[in-house]
């Protein structure tokens, strides 16, 4: 025996405000037909083919981005499930931790960061520093483009007399005569796709996001035309905040306190500071992402992705800084970071399979980090430090 649940704390969809036109309605279909004839529904087919319902109440940004990346035919270059490479919300795990997004959603800067990190170009305009005509022109151009360009709106639902607050939606078309655009709302459990007056949508973007203190706005996403960026910092602020402190504060301060006489001194100083970082299952936090990444290199990435990575590592290994770090680590002049449960200098803990510290990976990570930190210090330090090569 089953019974329907009518709980005042649960909802089945929301009624669309009267000034908005449901896409599925007779009026909505007529607007679509007219816009299609006018040639301003060209973007609809690529985007609608990937129409996606956000999987969490706060995942409107992630749901929109996954939908748009797939519509732009961006290859994520990493496995979604089985043997398939495809974008879903759980793959968008850089820039901002998924746990944080689940609680707070995304801001426009975070959305743009995720888009760029996953193989798209993202041009951003905040409503407070843009104007309605610019927005209209962006929408008109994208709507007349069959593929390769999608506009995403970031707006406050209350400006459209809807319930809720901040929201992201891709725009799937435009009717120039009515000056209305089609919002393919990824919260399909709440509102259906609908036509909205462009002026109302732009005004709804003017509301400030409490997270940024600035207005919302709109983005134009296009494909980079190449494999997505292949080196990502895992978005776990607790993991990286100590590393950031070493690179941006403690390392420059140490060099000022004891100016180095040679490149070796810079590397020794940096690696000594790296040794003070808390360790994880694979060793120092500084090396953790690199070692884990190399260990899984051939398991989760496309051949094109692996080829690019191998090229990157080869170029990094050819730098003078890598040679310095490799020599110091190999000679024992600076103790290598070790996994939990092993003695200094050991490379493997039998009780923790997969926690090898690969010397090559340590040198690679150290060279990249030390070189970046040295450049950061050169830009930020008040007194110039002369170093003998």
mmCIF file of C-alpha atoms in Angstrom:
data_model
loop_
_atom_site.group_PDB
_atom_site.id
_atom_site.type_symbol
_atom_site.label_atom_id
_atom_site.label_comp_id
_atom_site.label_asym_id
_atom_site.label_seq_id
_atom_site.Cartn_x
_atom_site.Cartn_y
_atom_site.Cartn_z
ATOM 1 C CA UNK A 1 0.000 0.000 0.000
ATOM 2 C CA UNK A 2 1.387 3.385 -0.943
ATOM 3 C CA UNK A 3 0.307 6.852 -0.019
ATOM 4 C CA UNK A 4 1.133 10.282 -1.392
ATOM 5 C CA UNK A 5 3.248 12.527 0.812
ATOM 6 C CA UNK A 6 1.951 16.044 1.239
ATOM 7 C CA UNK A 7 4.399 17.537 3.692
ATOM 8 C CA UNK A 8 4.401 21.296 4.145
ATOM 9 C CA UNK A 9 8.208 21.091 4.289
ATOM 10 C CA UNK A 10 8.561 19.469 0.867
ATOM 11 C CA UNK A 11 7.722 20.823 -2.559
ATOM 12 C CA UNK A 12 6.875 19.604 -6.005
ATOM 13 C CA UNK A 13 7.915 22.397 -8.343
ATOM 14 C CA UNK A 14 6.964 26.077 -8.181
ATOM 15 C CA UNK A 15 4.437 28.040 -10.188
ATOM 16 C CA UNK A 16 6.111 30.194 -12.815
ATOM 17 C CA UNK A 17 5.412 33.937 -12.306
ATOM 18 C CA UNK A 18 2.866 35.334 -14.759
ATOM 19 C CA UNK A 19 5.285 37.588 -16.671
ATOM 20 C CA UNK A 20 7.452 34.586 -17.615
ATOM 21 C CA UNK A 21 6.453 32.197 -20.415
ATOM 22 C CA UNK A 22 6.863 28.448 -19.920
ATOM 23 C CA UNK A 23 8.775 26.958 -22.842
ATOM 24 C CA UNK A 24 6.379 24.007 -23.101
ATOM 25 C CA UNK A 25 3.253 26.167 -23.226
ATOM 26 C CA UNK A 26 1.466 27.029 -26.484
ATOM 27 C CA UNK A 27 2.716 30.606 -26.194
ATOM 28 C CA UNK A 28 6.241 29.397 -25.415
ATOM 29 C CA UNK A 29 6.253 27.128 -28.480
ATOM 30 C CA UNK A 30 5.055 30.012 -30.654
ATOM 31 C CA UNK A 31 7.862 32.249 -29.368
ATOM 32 C CA UNK A 32 10.313 29.432 -30.097
ATOM 33 C CA UNK A 33 8.951 29.002 -33.648
ATOM 34 C CA UNK A 34 9.269 32.711 -34.421
ATOM 35 C CA UNK A 35 12.795 32.922 -32.988
ATOM 36 C CA UNK A 36 13.811 29.796 -34.907
ATOM 37 C CA UNK A 37 12.615 31.317 -38.191
ATOM 38 C CA UNK A 38 14.466 34.532 -37.338
ATOM 39 C CA UNK A 39 17.698 32.577 -36.863
ATOM 40 C CA UNK A 40 18.200 33.334 -33.172
ATOM 41 C CA UNK A 41 17.723 29.799 -31.858
ATOM 42 C CA UNK A 42 20.882 28.392 -33.424
ATOM 43 C CA UNK A 43 22.583 27.861 -30.064
ATOM 44 C CA UNK A 44 19.577 25.990 -28.688
ATOM 45 C CA UNK A 45 20.222 22.587 -30.184
ATOM 46 C CA UNK A 46 23.751 22.047 -28.856
ATOM 47 C CA UNK A 47 22.786 23.251 -25.372
ATOM 48 C CA UNK A 48 19.384 21.525 -25.198
ATOM 49 C CA UNK A 49 21.004 18.260 -26.282
ATOM 50 C CA UNK A 50 22.932 18.349 -23.002
ATOM 51 C CA UNK A 51 20.092 19.658 -20.790
ATOM 52 C CA UNK A 52 20.878 18.572 -17.269
ATOM 53 C CA UNK A 53 19.112 18.750 -13.902
ATOM 54 C CA UNK A 54 21.430 19.895 -11.119
ATOM 55 C CA UNK A 55 22.051 17.038 -8.690
ATOM 56 C CA UNK A 56 22.077 19.144 -5.497
ATOM 57 C CA UNK A 57 20.043 22.206 -4.476
ATOM 58 C CA UNK A 58 23.181 24.398 -4.508
ATOM 59 C CA UNK A 59 24.718 22.893 -7.650
ATOM 60 C CA UNK A 60 23.139 25.276 -10.174
ATOM 61 C CA UNK A 61 26.596 26.579 -11.085
ATOM 62 C CA UNK A 62 28.132 23.125 -11.433
ATOM 63 C CA UNK A 63 25.093 21.763 -13.269
ATOM 64 C CA UNK A 64 25.133 24.688 -15.687
ATOM 65 C CA UNK A 65 28.869 24.392 -16.299
ATOM 66 C CA UNK A 66 28.770 20.616 -16.893
ATOM 67 C CA UNK A 67 25.935 21.144 -19.354
ATOM 68 C CA UNK A 68 27.762 23.926 -21.216
ATOM 69 C CA UNK A 69 31.128 22.140 -21.351
ATOM 70 C CA UNK A 70 29.440 19.102 -22.892
ATOM 71 C CA UNK A 71 27.532 21.357 -25.306
ATOM 72 C CA UNK A 72 30.851 22.918 -26.373
ATOM 73 C CA UNK A 73 32.245 19.397 -26.950
ATOM 74 C CA UNK A 74 35.116 19.912 -24.500
ATOM 75 C CA UNK A 75 36.953 16.660 -23.788
ATOM 76 C CA UNK A 76 37.590 16.483 -20.018
ATOM 77 C CA UNK A 77 40.556 14.173 -20.746
ATOM 78 C CA UNK A 78 39.751 12.122 -17.675
ATOM 79 C CA UNK A 79 37.347 9.307 -16.982
ATOM 80 C CA UNK A 80 33.808 9.952 -15.805
ATOM 81 C CA UNK A 81 32.615 6.338 -15.431
ATOM 82 C CA UNK A 82 33.647 3.081 -17.047
ATOM 83 C CA UNK A 83 35.634 3.951 -20.156
ATOM 84 C CA UNK A 84 33.817 7.219 -20.837
ATOM 85 C CA UNK A 85 35.199 10.758 -20.631
ATOM 86 C CA UNK A 86 32.328 13.133 -19.912
ATOM 87 C CA UNK A 87 31.600 16.120 -17.701
ATOM 88 C CA UNK A 88 29.441 15.704 -14.650
ATOM 89 C CA UNK A 89 29.274 17.835 -11.535
ATOM 90 C CA UNK A 90 31.577 15.611 -9.484
ATOM 91 C CA UNK A 91 34.380 16.105 -12.030
ATOM 92 C CA UNK A 92 34.328 19.875 -11.425
ATOM 93 C CA UNK A 93 36.303 19.562 -8.213
ATOM 94 C CA UNK A 94 39.024 22.181 -8.603
ATOM 95 C CA UNK A 95 38.991 25.868 -7.631
ATOM 96 C CA UNK A 96 36.346 25.305 -4.933
ATOM 97 C CA UNK A 97 35.783 22.078 -2.905
ATOM 98 C CA UNK A 98 32.546 20.267 -3.747
ATOM 99 C CA UNK A 99 31.641 20.241 -0.050
ATOM 100 C CA UNK A 100 31.814 24.033 0.040
ATOM 101 C CA UNK A 101 29.783 24.344 -3.182
ATOM 102 C CA UNK A 102 27.166 22.020 -1.692
ATOM 103 C CA UNK A 103 26.718 24.446 1.198
ATOM 104 C CA UNK A 104 27.227 27.834 -0.454
ATOM 105 C CA UNK A 105 27.050 27.465 -4.216
ATOM 106 C CA UNK A 106 29.437 29.326 -6.547
ATOM 107 C CA UNK A 107 30.321 32.952 -7.147
ATOM 108 C CA UNK A 108 30.969 34.298 -10.653
ATOM 109 C CA UNK A 109 34.776 34.295 -10.147
ATOM 110 C CA UNK A 110 34.631 30.674 -8.968
ATOM 111 C CA UNK A 111 32.431 29.681 -11.922
ATOM 112 C CA UNK A 112 34.859 31.345 -14.348
ATOM 113 C CA UNK A 113 37.831 29.652 -12.636
ATOM 114 C CA UNK A 114 36.190 26.245 -13.004
ATOM 115 C CA UNK A 115 35.354 26.897 -16.652
ATOM 116 C CA UNK A 116 38.944 27.874 -17.496
ATOM 117 C CA UNK A 117 40.351 25.015 -15.445
ATOM 118 C CA UNK A 118 38.315 22.556 -17.482
ATOM 119 C CA UNK A 119 39.032 23.641 -21.029
ATOM 120 C CA UNK A 120 36.818 26.645 -21.765
ATOM 121 C CA UNK A 121 37.460 30.319 -22.285
ATOM 122 C CA UNK A 122 35.326 32.433 -19.972
ATOM 123 C CA UNK A 123 34.651 36.132 -20.487
ATOM 124 C CA UNK A 124 32.913 37.721 -17.522
ATOM 125 C CA UNK A 125 30.864 40.886 -17.180
ATOM 126 C CA UNK A 126 29.395 42.112 -13.900
ATOM 127 C CA UNK A 127 26.116 43.992 -14.262
ATOM 128 C CA UNK A 128 27.420 46.873 -12.168
ATOM 129 C CA UNK A 129 30.184 47.635 -14.681
ATOM 130 C CA UNK A 130 28.321 46.649 -17.849
ATOM 131 C CA UNK A 131 25.090 47.706 -19.528
ATOM 132 C CA UNK A 132 21.966 46.188 -20.969
ATOM 133 C CA UNK A 133 22.950 46.761 -24.596
ATOM 134 C CA UNK A 134 26.212 44.837 -24.139
ATOM 135 C CA UNK A 135 24.280 41.962 -22.598
ATOM 136 C CA UNK A 136 21.729 42.057 -25.410
ATOM 137 C CA UNK A 137 24.458 41.985 -28.050
ATOM 138 C CA UNK A 138 26.201 39.027 -26.373
ATOM 139 C CA UNK A 139 22.911 37.126 -26.216
ATOM 140 C CA UNK A 140 21.991 37.994 -29.816
ATOM 141 C CA UNK A 141 25.373 36.895 -31.134
ATOM 142 C CA UNK A 142 25.437 33.603 -29.222
ATOM 143 C CA UNK A 143 21.825 32.844 -30.157
ATOM 144 C CA UNK A 144 22.722 33.130 -33.851
ATOM 145 C CA UNK A 145 25.800 30.907 -33.502
ATOM 146 C CA UNK A 146 25.138 27.186 -34.151
ATOM 147 C CA UNK A 147 27.944 25.955 -31.939
ATOM 148 C CA UNK A 148 30.981 27.018 -29.966
ATOM 149 C CA UNK A 149 29.517 29.830 -27.850
ATOM 150 C CA UNK A 150 27.110 29.869 -24.883
ATOM 151 C CA UNK A 151 25.981 32.705 -22.588
ATOM 152 C CA UNK A 152 25.436 31.938 -18.905
ATOM 153 C CA UNK A 153 23.418 34.262 -16.675
ATOM 154 C CA UNK A 154 24.111 34.709 -12.963
ATOM 155 C CA UNK A 155 21.141 36.449 -11.374
ATOM 156 C CA UNK A 156 18.997 36.799 -8.268
ATOM 157 C CA UNK A 157 15.770 34.851 -8.669
ATOM 158 C CA UNK A 158 13.897 37.431 -6.611
ATOM 159 C CA UNK A 159 14.417 39.904 -9.461
ATOM 160 C CA UNK A 160 12.237 37.621 -11.616
ATOM 161 C CA UNK A 161 9.669 37.224 -8.801
ATOM 162 C CA UNK A 162 10.802 33.642 -8.266
ATOM 163 C CA UNK A 163 11.608 32.031 -4.939
ATOM 164 C CA UNK A 164 15.229 31.613 -3.915
ATOM 165 C CA UNK A 165 18.206 33.895 -4.428
ATOM 166 C CA UNK A 166 21.390 33.517 -6.508
ATOM 167 C CA UNK A 167 21.189 31.228 -9.532
ATOM 168 C CA UNK A 168 23.062 30.253 -12.708
ATOM 169 C CA UNK A 169 21.330 29.321 -15.967
ATOM 170 C CA UNK A 170 22.489 28.912 -19.566
ATOM 171 C CA UNK A 171 20.663 30.933 -22.209
ATOM 172 C CA UNK A 172 19.267 28.803 -25.009
ATOM 173 C CA UNK A 173 17.900 31.361 -27.453
ATOM 174 C CA UNK A 174 16.593 34.866 -28.093
ATOM 175 C CA UNK A 175 13.464 36.445 -29.600
ATOM 176 C CA UNK A 176 14.462 39.888 -30.891
ATOM 177 C CA UNK A 177 10.899 41.119 -31.521
ATOM 178 C CA UNK A 178 9.804 40.419 -27.935
ATOM 179 C CA UNK A 179 13.296 41.053 -26.511
ATOM 180 C CA UNK A 180 13.044 37.811 -24.552
ATOM 181 C CA UNK A 181 15.643 35.114 -23.943
ATOM 182 C CA UNK A 182 15.179 31.455 -23.127
ATOM 183 C CA UNK A 183 16.521 30.319 -19.760
ATOM 184 C CA UNK A 184 17.257 26.597 -19.674
ATOM 185 C CA UNK A 185 16.934 26.430 -15.893
ATOM 186 C CA UNK A 186 18.958 23.501 -14.532
ATOM 187 C CA UNK A 187 16.724 23.423 -11.418
ATOM 188 C CA UNK A 188 14.064 21.612 -13.418
ATOM 189 C CA UNK A 189 12.563 20.228 -10.221
ATOM 190 C CA UNK A 190 11.630 23.845 -9.399
ATOM 191 C CA UNK A 191 10.940 25.775 -12.608
ATOM 192 C CA UNK A 192 10.614 24.620 -16.234
ATOM 193 C CA UNK A 193 12.633 26.242 -19.024
ATOM 194 C CA UNK A 194 11.068 29.646 -19.635
ATOM 195 C CA UNK A 195 11.180 32.817 -21.688
ATOM 196 C CA UNK A 196 12.103 35.925 -19.705
ATOM 197 C CA UNK A 197 12.213 39.596 -20.741
ATOM 198 C CA UNK A 198 15.884 40.438 -21.283
ATOM 199 C CA UNK A 199 15.506 43.717 -19.371
ATOM 200 C CA UNK A 200 14.135 41.877 -16.333
ATOM 201 C CA UNK A 201 16.985 39.362 -16.440
ATOM 202 C CA UNK A 202 19.629 42.083 -16.644
ATOM 203 C CA UNK A 203 18.048 43.949 -13.746
ATOM 204 C CA UNK A 204 18.031 40.715 -11.726
ATOM 205 C CA UNK A 205 21.817 40.585 -12.264
ATOM 206 C CA UNK A 206 22.294 43.919 -10.509
ATOM 207 C CA UNK A 207 21.606 42.404 -7.091
ATOM 208 C CA UNK A 208 24.795 41.988 -5.073
ATOM 209 C CA UNK A 209 26.179 38.603 -4.144
ATOM 210 C CA UNK A 210 26.846 38.650 -0.363
ATOM 211 C CA UNK A 211 29.882 36.406 -0.896
ATOM 212 C CA UNK A 212 31.676 38.912 -3.141
ATOM 213 C CA UNK A 213 30.006 42.181 -2.251
ATOM 214 C CA UNK A 214 29.590 42.826 -5.976
ATOM 215 C CA UNK A 215 26.791 42.406 -8.476
ATOM 216 C CA UNK A 216 26.033 39.279 -10.409
ATOM 217 C CA UNK A 217 26.384 39.255 -14.167
ATOM 218 C CA UNK A 218 26.896 37.132 -17.270
ATOM 219 C CA UNK A 219 29.598 35.035 -18.915
ATOM 220 C CA UNK A 220 30.428 34.021 -22.470
ATOM 221 C CA UNK A 221 31.897 30.516 -22.670
ATOM 222 C CA UNK A 222 33.718 29.165 -25.692
ATOM 223 C CA UNK A 223 35.906 26.121 -26.205
ATOM 224 C CA UNK A 224 39.679 26.484 -26.057
ATOM 225 C CA UNK A 225 39.867 23.992 -28.919
ATOM 226 C CA UNK A 226 42.370 21.784 -27.125
ATOM 227 C CA UNK A 227 42.605 19.274 -24.308
ATOM 228 C CA UNK A 228 41.645 20.809 -20.987
ATOM 229 C CA UNK A 229 44.336 22.010 -18.591
ATOM 230 C CA UNK A 230 46.068 18.990 -17.127
ATOM 231 C CA UNK A 231 47.557 20.174 -13.842
ATOM 232 C CA UNK A 232 45.064 21.098 -11.169
ATOM 233 C CA UNK A 233 45.529 21.967 -7.517
ATOM 234 C CA UNK A 234 43.042 19.948 -5.523
ATOM 235 C CA UNK A 235 40.535 22.355 -4.018
ATOM 236 C CA UNK A 236 41.092 21.542 -0.352
ATOM 237 C CA UNK A 237 42.008 24.738 1.432
ATOM 238 C CA UNK A 238 43.120 22.892 4.568
ATOM 239 C CA UNK A 239 45.650 20.942 2.479
ATOM 240 C CA UNK A 240 47.188 23.910 0.715
ATOM 241 C CA UNK A 241 46.989 26.806 3.171
ATOM 242 C CA UNK A 242 50.273 25.768 4.819
ATOM 243 C CA UNK A 243 51.981 25.447 1.431
ATOM 244 C CA UNK A 244 50.765 28.908 0.432
ATOM 245 C CA UNK A 245 52.115 30.327 3.688
ATOM 246 C CA UNK A 246 55.546 28.790 3.028
ATOM 247 C CA UNK A 247 55.726 30.051 -0.552
ATOM 248 C CA UNK A 248 54.356 33.552 -0.017
ATOM 249 C CA UNK A 249 55.560 34.389 3.513
ATOM 250 C CA UNK A 250 58.097 32.140 5.209
ATOM 251 C CA UNK A 251 60.329 31.501 2.182
ATOM 252 C CA UNK A 252 60.750 35.189 1.239
ATOM 253 C CA UNK A 253 61.337 36.064 4.907
ATOM 254 C CA UNK A 254 64.033 33.368 5.219
ATOM 255 C CA UNK A 255 65.852 34.669 2.144
ATOM 256 C CA UNK A 256 65.790 38.206 3.489
ATOM 257 C CA UNK A 257 67.083 37.068 6.864
ATOM 258 C CA UNK A 258 69.941 35.074 5.323
ATOM 259 C CA UNK A 259 70.638 36.175 1.737
ATOM 260 C CA UNK A 260 71.744 33.201 -0.396
ATOM 261 C CA UNK A 261 75.132 33.112 -2.042
ATOM 262 C CA UNK A 262 74.154 30.553 -4.681
ATOM 263 C CA UNK A 263 71.178 28.756 -6.186
ATOM 264 C CA UNK A 264 71.896 25.753 -3.933
ATOM 265 C CA UNK A 265 71.232 27.958 -0.910
ATOM 266 C CA UNK A 266 67.811 28.958 -2.268
ATOM 267 C CA UNK A 267 66.840 25.326 -2.839
ATOM 268 C CA UNK A 268 68.132 24.216 0.582
ATOM 269 C CA UNK A 269 66.148 26.975 2.269
ATOM 270 C CA UNK A 270 62.982 26.087 0.399
ATOM 271 C CA UNK A 271 63.249 22.337 0.980
ATOM 272 C CA UNK A 272 64.053 22.865 4.656
ATOM 273 C CA UNK A 273 60.822 24.826 5.001
ATOM 274 C CA UNK A 274 58.949 22.159 3.049
ATOM 275 C CA UNK A 275 60.091 19.605 5.635
ATOM 276 C CA UNK A 276 58.147 21.520 8.309
ATOM 277 C CA UNK A 277 54.819 20.965 6.558
ATOM 278 C CA UNK A 278 52.477 18.359 8.076
ATOM 279 C CA UNK A 279 52.698 15.025 6.314
ATOM 280 C CA UNK A 280 49.933 12.972 4.719
ATOM 281 C CA UNK A 281 49.805 9.362 3.561
ATOM 282 C CA UNK A 282 52.113 10.114 0.668
ATOM 283 C CA UNK A 283 54.500 12.462 2.423
ATOM 284 C CA UNK A 284 54.836 16.233 2.531
ATOM 285 C CA UNK A 285 51.824 18.200 1.371
ATOM 286 C CA UNK A 286 54.040 19.893 -1.159
ATOM 287 C CA UNK A 287 54.675 16.596 -2.966
ATOM 288 C CA UNK A 288 51.347 14.889 -2.288
ATOM 289 C CA UNK A 289 49.471 15.948 -5.419
ATOM 290 C CA UNK A 290 52.463 15.280 -7.699
ATOM 291 C CA UNK A 291 53.153 11.792 -6.359
ATOM 292 C CA UNK A 292 49.494 10.768 -6.329
ATOM 293 C CA UNK A 293 49.104 12.150 -9.827
ATOM 294 C CA UNK A 294 52.090 10.260 -11.238
ATOM 295 C CA UNK A 295 50.962 7.029 -9.573
ATOM 296 C CA UNK A 296 47.570 7.280 -11.296
ATOM 297 C CA UNK A 297 48.882 8.741 -14.517
ATOM 298 C CA UNK A 298 47.922 5.923 -16.856
ATOM 299 C CA UNK A 299 44.735 4.864 -15.086
ATOM 300 C CA UNK A 300 42.464 7.887 -15.454
ATOM 301 C CA UNK A 301 43.753 10.038 -18.291
ATOM 302 C CA UNK A 302 43.399 10.007 -22.045
ATOM 303 C CA UNK A 303 46.433 9.199 -24.241
ATOM 304 C CA UNK A 304 46.489 12.832 -25.409
ATOM 305 C CA UNK A 305 46.508 13.974 -21.792
ATOM 306 C CA UNK A 306 49.357 11.617 -20.870
ATOM 307 C CA UNK A 307 51.390 12.772 -23.876
ATOM 308 C CA UNK A 308 51.059 16.412 -22.830
ATOM 309 C CA UNK A 309 52.044 15.577 -19.274
ATOM 310 C CA UNK A 310 55.092 13.640 -20.381
ATOM 311 C CA UNK A 311 56.098 16.631 -22.494
ATOM 312 C CA UNK A 312 55.630 18.937 -19.495
ATOM 313 C CA UNK A 313 57.747 16.723 -17.241
ATOM 314 C CA UNK A 314 60.461 16.462 -19.901
ATOM 315 C CA UNK A 315 60.620 20.236 -20.222
ATOM 316 C CA UNK A 316 60.679 20.679 -16.445
ATOM 317 C CA UNK A 317 63.434 18.085 -16.096
ATOM 318 C CA UNK A 318 65.489 20.055 -18.623
ATOM 319 C CA UNK A 319 65.478 23.211 -16.498
ATOM 320 C CA UNK A 320 68.597 24.132 -14.482
ATOM 321 C CA UNK A 321 66.506 24.287 -11.308
ATOM 322 C CA UNK A 322 65.513 20.632 -11.647
ATOM 323 C CA UNK A 323 69.171 19.637 -11.911
ATOM 324 C CA UNK A 324 69.983 21.512 -8.710
ATOM 325 C CA UNK A 325 67.090 19.991 -6.768
ATOM 326 C CA UNK A 326 67.755 16.480 -8.082
ATOM 327 C CA UNK A 327 71.425 16.720 -7.122
ATOM 328 C CA UNK A 328 70.694 17.942 -3.596
ATOM 329 C CA UNK A 329 67.933 15.403 -2.934
ATOM 330 C CA UNK A 330 69.933 12.491 -4.409
ATOM 331 C CA UNK A 331 73.076 13.393 -2.472
ATOM 332 C CA UNK A 332 71.224 13.572 0.812
ATOM 333 C CA UNK A 333 72.205 17.214 1.268
ATOM 334 C CA UNK A 334 68.519 17.780 1.993
ATOM 335 C CA UNK A 335 66.518 14.928 3.488
ATOM 336 C CA UNK A 336 63.704 13.778 1.249
ATOM 337 C CA UNK A 337 60.195 13.760 2.646
ATOM 338 C CA UNK A 338 59.093 10.289 3.709
ATOM 339 C CA UNK A 339 55.709 8.591 4.000
ATOM 340 C CA UNK A 340 54.073 8.071 7.348
ATOM 341 C CA UNK A 341 55.524 4.963 9.002
ATOM 342 C CA UNK A 342 58.901 4.974 7.251
ATOM 343 C CA UNK A 343 62.312 6.093 8.354
ATOM 344 C CA UNK A 344 64.111 9.048 6.780
ATOM 345 C CA UNK A 345 65.288 8.246 3.284
ATOM 346 C CA UNK A 346 63.070 5.187 2.850
ATOM 347 C CA UNK A 347 60.974 5.088 -0.249
ATOM 348 C CA UNK A 348 58.209 2.633 0.556
ATOM 349 C CA UNK A 349 56.088 1.544 3.489
ATOM 350 C CA UNK A 350 54.959 -2.096 3.050
ATOM 351 C CA UNK A 351 52.014 -1.491 5.369
ATOM 352 C CA UNK A 352 50.758 1.345 3.155
ATOM 353 C CA UNK A 353 50.585 0.097 -0.457
ATOM 354 C CA UNK A 354 50.773 2.841 -3.015
ATOM 355 C CA UNK A 355 52.526 5.336 -0.727
ATOM 356 C CA UNK A 356 55.860 5.295 -2.507
ATOM 357 C CA UNK A 357 57.726 8.578 -2.625
ATOM 358 C CA UNK A 358 59.180 8.633 -6.096
ATOM 359 C CA UNK A 359 62.497 10.544 -6.031
ATOM 360 C CA UNK A 360 61.853 11.819 -9.523
ATOM 361 C CA UNK A 361 58.454 13.129 -8.449
ATOM 362 C CA UNK A 362 59.980 14.800 -5.389
ATOM 363 C CA UNK A 363 62.571 16.527 -7.515
ATOM 364 C CA UNK A 364 59.934 17.512 -10.069
ATOM 365 C CA UNK A 365 57.613 18.955 -7.445
ATOM 366 C CA UNK A 366 60.454 20.665 -5.636
ATOM 367 C CA UNK A 367 61.886 22.178 -8.797
ATOM 368 C CA UNK A 368 58.534 23.516 -9.902
ATOM 369 C CA UNK A 369 57.666 24.874 -6.473
ATOM 370 C CA UNK A 370 61.106 26.273 -5.709
ATOM 371 C CA UNK A 371 61.346 27.963 -9.089
ATOM 372 C CA UNK A 372 57.867 29.471 -8.723
ATOM 373 C CA UNK A 373 58.609 30.571 -5.176
ATOM 374 C CA UNK A 374 61.897 32.155 -6.216
ATOM 375 C CA UNK A 375 60.139 34.091 -8.959
ATOM 376 C CA UNK A 376 57.410 35.126 -6.506
ATOM 377 C CA UNK A 377 60.067 36.344 -4.086
ATOM 378 C CA UNK A 378 61.906 38.235 -6.832
ATOM 379 C CA UNK A 379 58.700 40.092 -7.690
ATOM 380 C CA UNK A 380 57.617 40.808 -4.123
ATOM 381 C CA UNK A 381 60.794 41.283 -2.093
ATOM 382 C CA UNK A 382 61.811 44.883 -1.454
ATOM 383 C CA UNK A 383 65.604 44.350 -1.579
ATOM 384 C CA UNK A 384 66.940 42.575 -4.656
ATOM 385 C CA UNK A 385 68.884 39.404 -3.890
ATOM 386 C CA UNK A 386 71.923 38.711 -6.031
ATOM 387 C CA UNK A 387 72.470 35.007 -6.588
ATOM 388 C CA UNK A 388 75.453 33.351 -8.195
ATOM 389 C CA UNK A 389 74.524 30.614 -10.635
#
